[in-house]
PDB file of C-alpha atoms in Angstrom:
ATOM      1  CA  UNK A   1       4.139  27.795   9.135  1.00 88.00           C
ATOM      2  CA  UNK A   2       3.377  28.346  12.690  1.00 92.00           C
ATOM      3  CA  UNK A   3       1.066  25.756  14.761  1.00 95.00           C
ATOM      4  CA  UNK A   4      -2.311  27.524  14.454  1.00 93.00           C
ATOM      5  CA  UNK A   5      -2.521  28.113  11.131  1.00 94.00           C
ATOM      6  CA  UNK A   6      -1.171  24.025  10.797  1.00 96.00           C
ATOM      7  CA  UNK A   7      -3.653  22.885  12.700  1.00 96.00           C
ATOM      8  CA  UNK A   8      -6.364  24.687  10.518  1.00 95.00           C
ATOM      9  CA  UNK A   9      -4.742  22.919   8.097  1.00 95.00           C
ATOM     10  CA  UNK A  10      -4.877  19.605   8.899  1.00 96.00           C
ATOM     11  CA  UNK A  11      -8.554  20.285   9.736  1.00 95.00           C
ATOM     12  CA  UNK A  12      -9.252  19.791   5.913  1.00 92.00           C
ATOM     13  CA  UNK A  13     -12.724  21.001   6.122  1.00 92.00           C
ATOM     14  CA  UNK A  14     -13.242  18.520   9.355  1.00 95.00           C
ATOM     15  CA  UNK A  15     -14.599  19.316  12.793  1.00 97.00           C
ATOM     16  CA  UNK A  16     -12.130  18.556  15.978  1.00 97.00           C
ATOM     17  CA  UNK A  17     -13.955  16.363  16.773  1.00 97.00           C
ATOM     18  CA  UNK A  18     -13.995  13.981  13.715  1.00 97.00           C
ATOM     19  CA  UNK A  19      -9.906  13.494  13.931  1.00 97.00           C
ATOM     20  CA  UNK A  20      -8.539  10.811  14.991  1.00 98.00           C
ATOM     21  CA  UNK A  21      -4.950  11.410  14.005  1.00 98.00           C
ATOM     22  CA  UNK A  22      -3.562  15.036  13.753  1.00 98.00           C
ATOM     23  CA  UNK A  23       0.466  15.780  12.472  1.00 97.00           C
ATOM     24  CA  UNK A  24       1.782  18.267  13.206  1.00 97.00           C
ATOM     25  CA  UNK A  25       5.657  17.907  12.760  1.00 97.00           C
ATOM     26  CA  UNK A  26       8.052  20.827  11.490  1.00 97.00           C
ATOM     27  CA  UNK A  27       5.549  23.885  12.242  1.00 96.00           C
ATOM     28  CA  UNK A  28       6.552  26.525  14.324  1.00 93.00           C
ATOM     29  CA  UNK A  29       5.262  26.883  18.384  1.00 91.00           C
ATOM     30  CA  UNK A  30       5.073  30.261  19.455  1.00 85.00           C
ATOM     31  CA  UNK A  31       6.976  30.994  22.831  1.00 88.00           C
ATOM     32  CA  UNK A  32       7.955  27.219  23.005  1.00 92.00           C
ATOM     33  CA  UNK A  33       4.367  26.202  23.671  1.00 91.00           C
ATOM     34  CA  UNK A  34       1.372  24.274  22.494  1.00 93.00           C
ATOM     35  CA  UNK A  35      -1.416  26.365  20.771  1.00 92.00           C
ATOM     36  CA  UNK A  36      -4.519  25.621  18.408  1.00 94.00           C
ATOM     37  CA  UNK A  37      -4.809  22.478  19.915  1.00 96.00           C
ATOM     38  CA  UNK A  38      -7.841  22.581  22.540  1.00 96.00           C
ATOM     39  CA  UNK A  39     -10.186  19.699  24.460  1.00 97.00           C
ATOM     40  CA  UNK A  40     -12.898  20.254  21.189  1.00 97.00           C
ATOM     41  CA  UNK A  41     -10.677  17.009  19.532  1.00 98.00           C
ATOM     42  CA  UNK A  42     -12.057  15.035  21.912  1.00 97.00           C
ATOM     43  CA  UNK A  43     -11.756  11.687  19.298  1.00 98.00           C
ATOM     44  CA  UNK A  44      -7.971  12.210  18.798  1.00 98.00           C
ATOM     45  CA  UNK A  45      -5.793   9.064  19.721  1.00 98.00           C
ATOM     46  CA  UNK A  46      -2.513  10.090  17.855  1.00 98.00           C
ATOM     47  CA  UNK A  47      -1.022  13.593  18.181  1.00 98.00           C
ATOM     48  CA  UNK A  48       2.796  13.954  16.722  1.00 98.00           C
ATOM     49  CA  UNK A  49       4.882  17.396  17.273  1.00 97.00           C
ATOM     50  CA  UNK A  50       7.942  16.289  16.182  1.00 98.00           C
ATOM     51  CA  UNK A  51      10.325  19.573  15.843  1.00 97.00           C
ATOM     52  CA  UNK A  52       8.203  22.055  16.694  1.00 97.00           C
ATOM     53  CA  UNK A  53      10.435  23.644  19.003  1.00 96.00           C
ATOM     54  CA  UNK A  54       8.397  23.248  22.338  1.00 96.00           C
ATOM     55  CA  UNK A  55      10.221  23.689  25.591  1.00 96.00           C
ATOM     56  CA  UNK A  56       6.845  23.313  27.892  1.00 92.00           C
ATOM     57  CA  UNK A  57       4.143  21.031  27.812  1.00 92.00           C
ATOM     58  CA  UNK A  58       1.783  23.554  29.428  1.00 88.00           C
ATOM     59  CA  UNK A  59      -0.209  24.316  26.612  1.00 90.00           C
ATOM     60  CA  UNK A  60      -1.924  20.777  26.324  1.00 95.00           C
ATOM     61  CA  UNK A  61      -5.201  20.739  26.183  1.00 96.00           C
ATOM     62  CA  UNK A  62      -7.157  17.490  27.911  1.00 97.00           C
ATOM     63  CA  UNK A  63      -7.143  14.869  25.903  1.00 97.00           C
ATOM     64  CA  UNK A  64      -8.560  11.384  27.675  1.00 96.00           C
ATOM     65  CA  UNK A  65      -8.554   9.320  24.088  1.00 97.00           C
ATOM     66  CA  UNK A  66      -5.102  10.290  23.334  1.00 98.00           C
ATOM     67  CA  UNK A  67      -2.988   7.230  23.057  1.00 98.00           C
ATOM     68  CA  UNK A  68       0.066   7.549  21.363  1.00 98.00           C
ATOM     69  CA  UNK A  69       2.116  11.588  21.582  1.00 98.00           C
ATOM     70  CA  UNK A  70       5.165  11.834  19.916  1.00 98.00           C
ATOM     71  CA  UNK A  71       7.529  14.940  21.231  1.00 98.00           C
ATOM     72  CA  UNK A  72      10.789  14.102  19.832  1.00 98.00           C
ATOM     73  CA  UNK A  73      13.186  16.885  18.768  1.00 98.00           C
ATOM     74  CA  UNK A  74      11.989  19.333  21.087  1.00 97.00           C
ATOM     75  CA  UNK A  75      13.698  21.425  23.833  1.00 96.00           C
ATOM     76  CA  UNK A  76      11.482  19.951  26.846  1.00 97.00           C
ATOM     77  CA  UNK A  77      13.421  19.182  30.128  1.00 96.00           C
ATOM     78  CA  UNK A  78      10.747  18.756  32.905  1.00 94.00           C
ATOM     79  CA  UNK A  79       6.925  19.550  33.452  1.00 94.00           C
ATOM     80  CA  UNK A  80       5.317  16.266  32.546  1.00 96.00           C
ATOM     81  CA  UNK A  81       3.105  16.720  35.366  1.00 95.00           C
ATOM     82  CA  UNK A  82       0.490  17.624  32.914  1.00 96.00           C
ATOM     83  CA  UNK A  83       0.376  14.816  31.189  1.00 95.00           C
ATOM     84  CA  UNK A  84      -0.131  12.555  33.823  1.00 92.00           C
ATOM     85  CA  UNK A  85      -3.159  14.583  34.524  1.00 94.00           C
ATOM     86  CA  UNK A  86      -4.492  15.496  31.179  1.00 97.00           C
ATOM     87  CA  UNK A  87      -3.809  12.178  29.034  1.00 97.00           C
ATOM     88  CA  UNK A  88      -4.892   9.887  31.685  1.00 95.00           C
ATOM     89  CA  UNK A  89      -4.688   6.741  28.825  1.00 97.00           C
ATOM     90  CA  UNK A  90      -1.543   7.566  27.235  1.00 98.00           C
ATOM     91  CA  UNK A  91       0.069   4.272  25.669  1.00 98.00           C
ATOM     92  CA  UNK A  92       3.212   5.389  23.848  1.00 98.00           C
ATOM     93  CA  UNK A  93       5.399   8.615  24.802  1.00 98.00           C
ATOM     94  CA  UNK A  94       8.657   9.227  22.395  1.00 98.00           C
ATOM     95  CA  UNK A  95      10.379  12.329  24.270  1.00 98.00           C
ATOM     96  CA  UNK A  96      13.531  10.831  22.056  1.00 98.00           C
ATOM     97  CA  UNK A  97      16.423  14.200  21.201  1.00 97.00           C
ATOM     98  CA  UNK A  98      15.005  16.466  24.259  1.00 98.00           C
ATOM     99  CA  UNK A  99      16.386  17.728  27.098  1.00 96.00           C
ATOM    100  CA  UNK A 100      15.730  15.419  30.063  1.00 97.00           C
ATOM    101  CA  UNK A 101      19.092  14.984  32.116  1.00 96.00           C
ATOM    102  CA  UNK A 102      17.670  13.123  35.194  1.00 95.00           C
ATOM    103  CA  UNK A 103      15.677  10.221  36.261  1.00 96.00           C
ATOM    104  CA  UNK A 104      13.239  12.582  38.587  1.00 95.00           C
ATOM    105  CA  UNK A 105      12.573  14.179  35.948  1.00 96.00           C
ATOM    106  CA  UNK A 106      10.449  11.592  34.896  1.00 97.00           C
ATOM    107  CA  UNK A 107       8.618  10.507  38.073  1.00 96.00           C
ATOM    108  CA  UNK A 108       5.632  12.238  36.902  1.00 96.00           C
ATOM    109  CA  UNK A 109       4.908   9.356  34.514  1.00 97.00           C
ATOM    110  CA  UNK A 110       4.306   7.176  37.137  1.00 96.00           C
ATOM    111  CA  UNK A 111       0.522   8.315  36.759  1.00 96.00           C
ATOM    112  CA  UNK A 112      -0.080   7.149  33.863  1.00 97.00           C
ATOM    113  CA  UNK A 113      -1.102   3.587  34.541  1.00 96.00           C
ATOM    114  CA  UNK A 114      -1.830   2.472  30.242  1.00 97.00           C
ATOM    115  CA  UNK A 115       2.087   3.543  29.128  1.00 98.00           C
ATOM    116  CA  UNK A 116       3.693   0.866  27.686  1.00 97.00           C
ATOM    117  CA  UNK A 117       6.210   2.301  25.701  1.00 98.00           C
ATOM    118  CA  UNK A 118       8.549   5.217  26.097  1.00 98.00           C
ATOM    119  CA  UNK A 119      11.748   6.469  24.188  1.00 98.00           C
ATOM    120  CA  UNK A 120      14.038   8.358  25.499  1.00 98.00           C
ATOM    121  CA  UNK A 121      16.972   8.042  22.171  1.00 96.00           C
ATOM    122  CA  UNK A 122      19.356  10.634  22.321  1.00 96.00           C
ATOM    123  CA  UNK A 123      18.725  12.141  25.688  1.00 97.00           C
ATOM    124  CA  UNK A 124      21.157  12.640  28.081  1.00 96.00           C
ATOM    125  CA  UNK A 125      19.566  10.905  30.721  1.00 97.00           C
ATOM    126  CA  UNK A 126      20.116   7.872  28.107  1.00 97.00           C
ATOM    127  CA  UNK A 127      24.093   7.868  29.430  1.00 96.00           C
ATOM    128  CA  UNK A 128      23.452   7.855  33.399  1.00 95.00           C
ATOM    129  CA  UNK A 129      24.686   4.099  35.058  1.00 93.00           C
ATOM    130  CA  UNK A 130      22.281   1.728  35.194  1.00 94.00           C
ATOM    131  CA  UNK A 131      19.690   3.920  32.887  1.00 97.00           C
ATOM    132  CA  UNK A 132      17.643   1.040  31.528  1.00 97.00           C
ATOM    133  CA  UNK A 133      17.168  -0.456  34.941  1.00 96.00           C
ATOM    134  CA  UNK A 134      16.291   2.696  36.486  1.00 96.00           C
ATOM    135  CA  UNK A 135      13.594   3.758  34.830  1.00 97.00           C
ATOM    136  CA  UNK A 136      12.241   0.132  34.632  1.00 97.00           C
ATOM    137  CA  UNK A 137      12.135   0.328  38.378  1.00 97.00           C
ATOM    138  CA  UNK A 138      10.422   3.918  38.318  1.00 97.00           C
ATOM    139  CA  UNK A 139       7.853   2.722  35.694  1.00 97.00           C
ATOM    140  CA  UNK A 140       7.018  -0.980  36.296  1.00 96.00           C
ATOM    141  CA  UNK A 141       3.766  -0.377  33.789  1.00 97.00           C
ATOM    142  CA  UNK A 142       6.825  -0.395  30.549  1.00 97.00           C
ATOM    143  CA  UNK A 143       7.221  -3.060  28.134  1.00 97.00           C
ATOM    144  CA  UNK A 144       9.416  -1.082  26.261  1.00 98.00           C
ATOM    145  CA  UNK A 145      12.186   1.242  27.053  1.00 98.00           C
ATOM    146  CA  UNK A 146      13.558   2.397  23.585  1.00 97.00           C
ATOM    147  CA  UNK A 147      12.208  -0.325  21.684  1.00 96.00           C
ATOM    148  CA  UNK A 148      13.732  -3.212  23.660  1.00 96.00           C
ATOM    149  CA  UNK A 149      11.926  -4.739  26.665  1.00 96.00           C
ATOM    150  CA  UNK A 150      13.500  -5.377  29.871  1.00 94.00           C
ATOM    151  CA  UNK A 151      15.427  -8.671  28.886  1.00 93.00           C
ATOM    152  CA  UNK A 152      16.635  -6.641  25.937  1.00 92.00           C
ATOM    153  CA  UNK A 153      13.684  -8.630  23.528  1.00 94.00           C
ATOM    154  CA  UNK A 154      13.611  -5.679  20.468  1.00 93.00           C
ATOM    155  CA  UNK A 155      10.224  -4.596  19.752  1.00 86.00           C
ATOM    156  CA  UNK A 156       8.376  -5.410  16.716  1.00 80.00           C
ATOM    157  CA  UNK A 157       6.589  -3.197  14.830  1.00 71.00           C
ATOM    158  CA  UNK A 158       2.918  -4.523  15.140  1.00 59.00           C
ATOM    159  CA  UNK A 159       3.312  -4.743  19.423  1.00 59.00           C
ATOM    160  CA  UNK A 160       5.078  -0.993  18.862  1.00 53.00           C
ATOM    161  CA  UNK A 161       1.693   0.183  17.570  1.00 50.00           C
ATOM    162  CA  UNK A 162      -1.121  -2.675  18.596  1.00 47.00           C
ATOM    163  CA  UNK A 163      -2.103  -6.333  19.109  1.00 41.00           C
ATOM    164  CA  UNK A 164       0.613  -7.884  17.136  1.00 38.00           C
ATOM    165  CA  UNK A 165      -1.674 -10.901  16.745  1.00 37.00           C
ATOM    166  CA  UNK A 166      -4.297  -9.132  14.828  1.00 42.00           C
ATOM    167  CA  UNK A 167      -1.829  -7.398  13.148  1.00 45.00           C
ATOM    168  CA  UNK A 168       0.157 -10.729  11.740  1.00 43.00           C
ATOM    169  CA  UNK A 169      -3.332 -12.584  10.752  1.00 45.00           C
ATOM    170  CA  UNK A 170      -4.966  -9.443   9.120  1.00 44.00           C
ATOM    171  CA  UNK A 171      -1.647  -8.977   7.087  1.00 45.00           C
ATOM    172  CA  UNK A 172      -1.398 -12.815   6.667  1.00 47.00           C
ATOM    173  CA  UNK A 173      -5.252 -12.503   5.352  1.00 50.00           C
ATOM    174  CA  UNK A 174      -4.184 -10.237   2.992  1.00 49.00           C
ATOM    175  CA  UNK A 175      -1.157 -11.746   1.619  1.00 48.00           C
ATOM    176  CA  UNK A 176      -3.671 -15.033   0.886  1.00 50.00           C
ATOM    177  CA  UNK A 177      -5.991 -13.092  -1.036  1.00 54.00           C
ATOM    178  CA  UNK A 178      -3.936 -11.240  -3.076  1.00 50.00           C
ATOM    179  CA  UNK A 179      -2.160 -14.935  -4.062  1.00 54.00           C
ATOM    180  CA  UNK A 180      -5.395 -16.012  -4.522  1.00 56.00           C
ATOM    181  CA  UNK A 181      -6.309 -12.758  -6.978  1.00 55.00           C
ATOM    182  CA  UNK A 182      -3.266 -13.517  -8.803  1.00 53.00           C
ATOM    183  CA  UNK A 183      -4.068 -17.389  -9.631  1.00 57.00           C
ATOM    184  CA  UNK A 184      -7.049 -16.080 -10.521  1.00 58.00           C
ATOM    185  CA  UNK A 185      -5.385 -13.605 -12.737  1.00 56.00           C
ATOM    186  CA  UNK A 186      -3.268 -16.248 -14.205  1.00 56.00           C
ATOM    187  CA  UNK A 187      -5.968 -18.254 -14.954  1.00 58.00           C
ATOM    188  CA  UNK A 188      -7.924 -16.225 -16.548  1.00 58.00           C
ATOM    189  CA  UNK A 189      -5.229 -15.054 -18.894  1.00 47.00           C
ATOM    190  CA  UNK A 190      -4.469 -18.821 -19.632  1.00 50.00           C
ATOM    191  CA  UNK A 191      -8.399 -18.899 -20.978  1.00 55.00           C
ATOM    192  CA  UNK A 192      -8.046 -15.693 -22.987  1.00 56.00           C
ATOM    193  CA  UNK A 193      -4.759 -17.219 -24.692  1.00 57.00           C
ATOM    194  CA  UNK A 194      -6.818 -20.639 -25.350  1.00 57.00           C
ATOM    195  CA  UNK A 195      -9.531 -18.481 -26.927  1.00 57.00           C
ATOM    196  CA  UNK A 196      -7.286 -16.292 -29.191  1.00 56.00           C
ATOM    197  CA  UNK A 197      -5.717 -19.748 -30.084  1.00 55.00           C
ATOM    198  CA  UNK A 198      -9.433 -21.220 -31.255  1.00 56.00           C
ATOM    199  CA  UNK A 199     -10.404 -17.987 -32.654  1.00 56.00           C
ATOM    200  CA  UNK A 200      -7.283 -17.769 -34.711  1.00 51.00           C
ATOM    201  CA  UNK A 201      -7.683 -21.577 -35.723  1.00 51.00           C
ATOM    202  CA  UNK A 202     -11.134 -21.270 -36.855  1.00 53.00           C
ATOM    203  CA  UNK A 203      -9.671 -17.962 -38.868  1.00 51.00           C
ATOM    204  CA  UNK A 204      -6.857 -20.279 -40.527  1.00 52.00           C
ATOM    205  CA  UNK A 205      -9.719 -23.077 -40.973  1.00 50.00           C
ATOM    206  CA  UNK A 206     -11.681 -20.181 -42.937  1.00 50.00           C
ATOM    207  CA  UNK A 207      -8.615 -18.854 -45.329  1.00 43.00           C
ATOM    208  CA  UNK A 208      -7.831 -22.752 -46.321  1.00 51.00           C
ATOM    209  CA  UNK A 209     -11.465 -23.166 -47.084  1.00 51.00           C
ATOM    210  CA  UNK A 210     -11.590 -20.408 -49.301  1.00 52.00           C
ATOM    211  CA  UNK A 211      -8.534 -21.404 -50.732  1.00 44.00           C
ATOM    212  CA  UNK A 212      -9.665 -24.754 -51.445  1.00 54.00           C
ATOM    213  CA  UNK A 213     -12.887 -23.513 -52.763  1.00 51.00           C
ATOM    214  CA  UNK A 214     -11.027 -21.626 -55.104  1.00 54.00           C
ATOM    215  CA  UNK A 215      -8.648 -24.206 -56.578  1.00 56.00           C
ATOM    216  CA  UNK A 216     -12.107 -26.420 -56.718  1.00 56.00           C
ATOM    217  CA  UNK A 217     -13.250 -23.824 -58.946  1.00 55.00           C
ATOM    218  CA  UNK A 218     -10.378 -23.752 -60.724  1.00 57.00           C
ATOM    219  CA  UNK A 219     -10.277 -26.882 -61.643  1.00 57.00           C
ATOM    220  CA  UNK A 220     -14.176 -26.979 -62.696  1.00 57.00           C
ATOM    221  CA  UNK A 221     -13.192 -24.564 -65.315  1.00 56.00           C
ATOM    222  CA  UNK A 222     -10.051 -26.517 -66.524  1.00 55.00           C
ATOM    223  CA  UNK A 223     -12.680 -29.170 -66.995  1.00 53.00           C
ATOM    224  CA  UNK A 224     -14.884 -26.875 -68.527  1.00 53.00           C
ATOM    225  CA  UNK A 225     -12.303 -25.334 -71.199  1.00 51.00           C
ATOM    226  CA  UNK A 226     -11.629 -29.044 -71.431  1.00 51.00           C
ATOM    227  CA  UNK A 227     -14.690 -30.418 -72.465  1.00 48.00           C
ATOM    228  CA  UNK A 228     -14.710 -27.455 -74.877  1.00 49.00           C
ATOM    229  CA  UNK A 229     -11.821 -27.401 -76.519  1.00 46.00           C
ATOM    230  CA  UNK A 230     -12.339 -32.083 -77.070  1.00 43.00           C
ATOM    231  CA  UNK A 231     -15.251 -31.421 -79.917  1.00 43.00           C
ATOM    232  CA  UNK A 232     -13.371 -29.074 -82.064  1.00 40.00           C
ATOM    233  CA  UNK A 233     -10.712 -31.457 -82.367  1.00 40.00           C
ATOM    234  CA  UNK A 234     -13.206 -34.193 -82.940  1.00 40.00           C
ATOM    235  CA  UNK A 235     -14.283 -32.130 -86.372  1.00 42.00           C
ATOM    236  CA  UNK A 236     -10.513 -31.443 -87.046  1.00 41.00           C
ATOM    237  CA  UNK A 237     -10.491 -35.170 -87.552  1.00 44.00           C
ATOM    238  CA  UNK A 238     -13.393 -35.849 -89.011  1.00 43.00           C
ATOM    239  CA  UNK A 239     -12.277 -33.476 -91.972  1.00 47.00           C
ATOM    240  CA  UNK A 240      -9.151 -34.459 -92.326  1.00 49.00           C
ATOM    241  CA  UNK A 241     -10.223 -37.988 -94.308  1.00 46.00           C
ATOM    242  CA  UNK A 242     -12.555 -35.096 -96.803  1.00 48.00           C
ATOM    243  CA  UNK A 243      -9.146 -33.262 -97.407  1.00 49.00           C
ATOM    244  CA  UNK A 244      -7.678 -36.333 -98.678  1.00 46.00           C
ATOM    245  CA  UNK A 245     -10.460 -37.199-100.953  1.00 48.00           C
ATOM    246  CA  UNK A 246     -10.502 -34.226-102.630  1.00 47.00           C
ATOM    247  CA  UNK A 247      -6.239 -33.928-102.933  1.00 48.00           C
ATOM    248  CA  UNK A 248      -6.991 -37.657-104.431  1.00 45.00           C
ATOM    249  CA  UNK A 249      -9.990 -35.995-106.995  1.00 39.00           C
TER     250      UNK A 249
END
């Protein structure tokens, strides 16, 4: 898919102007260059053209709330020029797997007075004596040269894209309440398992009840036949004394 048509895209029904974040990776540049990207996304802060096949930087449109541009995998070697003058508060610049041989080549950074971090991975200016000190010396506004700052402190990943602080006690925030959600949780499945517990002892509590209703009952009419059954063999008796009078007659 080539860039315009990605761009329109991304869009998704949105004006330029309501994007704050716009990727772009994999599409194809036409003539090595930047295109359907103009000054109307005046809110964008992030802008990522990884392996697009760009060669110039000429195409950029001006950009001053642009923060973080990722370029890696291209087939740039020079012309940053433009964005010192068009992404005047650039923070993070990856130009990691292009084509940048020297350190001159990236004097024109110098101008941009907000960039803290810069990558430079697999670029053969990476391999040049005394690399990391160089370009620390060139751009004294770095923290971070390919992740690591100058006394080789790695970067973590909340200061790569933010305050770190904020970062740690949002996340910290979060990990609380969600402990917090889960006693809850717990809890309230201890109280369902109580309930089902009452409920099925007041069912058991039921079933003996009828049960012992019923052997009541039974017994009432074991009395009953009982009771019956005494006053015909009161008469048995009573006859039995007439049955010998009359064998004696």
């Amino acid at each position: 898919m080539d860039m315009k048509k990605r761009v329109l895209l991304e869009l998704r029904h949105r004006s330029p102007s309501e994007v704050p974040e716009l990727v772009l990776d994999n599409c194809r540049s036409s003539d090595g260059k930047m295109e359907g990207i103009t000054e109307e996304f005046s809110n964008l802060e992030l802008l990522s053209l990884i392996n697009v096949g760009l060669t110039s930087m000429a195409g950029i449109p001006k950009l001053d709330k642009l923060k973080k541009l990722e370029l890696s995998d291209n087939r740039i070697s020079g012309g940053l020029e433009v964005l010192a003058e068009r992404l005047v508060n650039l923070t993070h610049l990856n130009l990691s797997g292009n084509k940048f041989k020297d350190i001159s080549t990236l004097e024109p950074l110098k101008k941009l007075p907000q960039l803290k971090s810069l990558d430079l991975f697999n670029c053969e200016v990476t391999n040049l004596a005394d690399y990391r000190d160089s370009i620390f010396k060139l751009l004294p506004q770095l923290t971070y040269l390919d992740g690591y700052d100058v006394n080789d402190c790695e970067a973590s990943d909340s200061e790569g894209e933010g305050d770190g602080v904020d970062d740690e006690d949002e996340e910290e925030g979060e990990s609380e309440d969600f402990e917090d959600e889960e006693e809850e949780d717990e809890e309230d499945v201890v109280a369902e398992d109580d309930d089902e517990d009452d409920d099925s002892g007041d069912e058991d509590g039921e079933v003996n009840g009828e049960v012992d209703s019923e052997e009541d009952e039974d017994e009432e009419d074991e009395e009953e036949d009982d009771e019956d059954s005494s006053p015909v063999k009161g008469e048995k008796r009573k006859r039995d004394p007439e049955d010998e009078d009359e064998d004696e007659d």
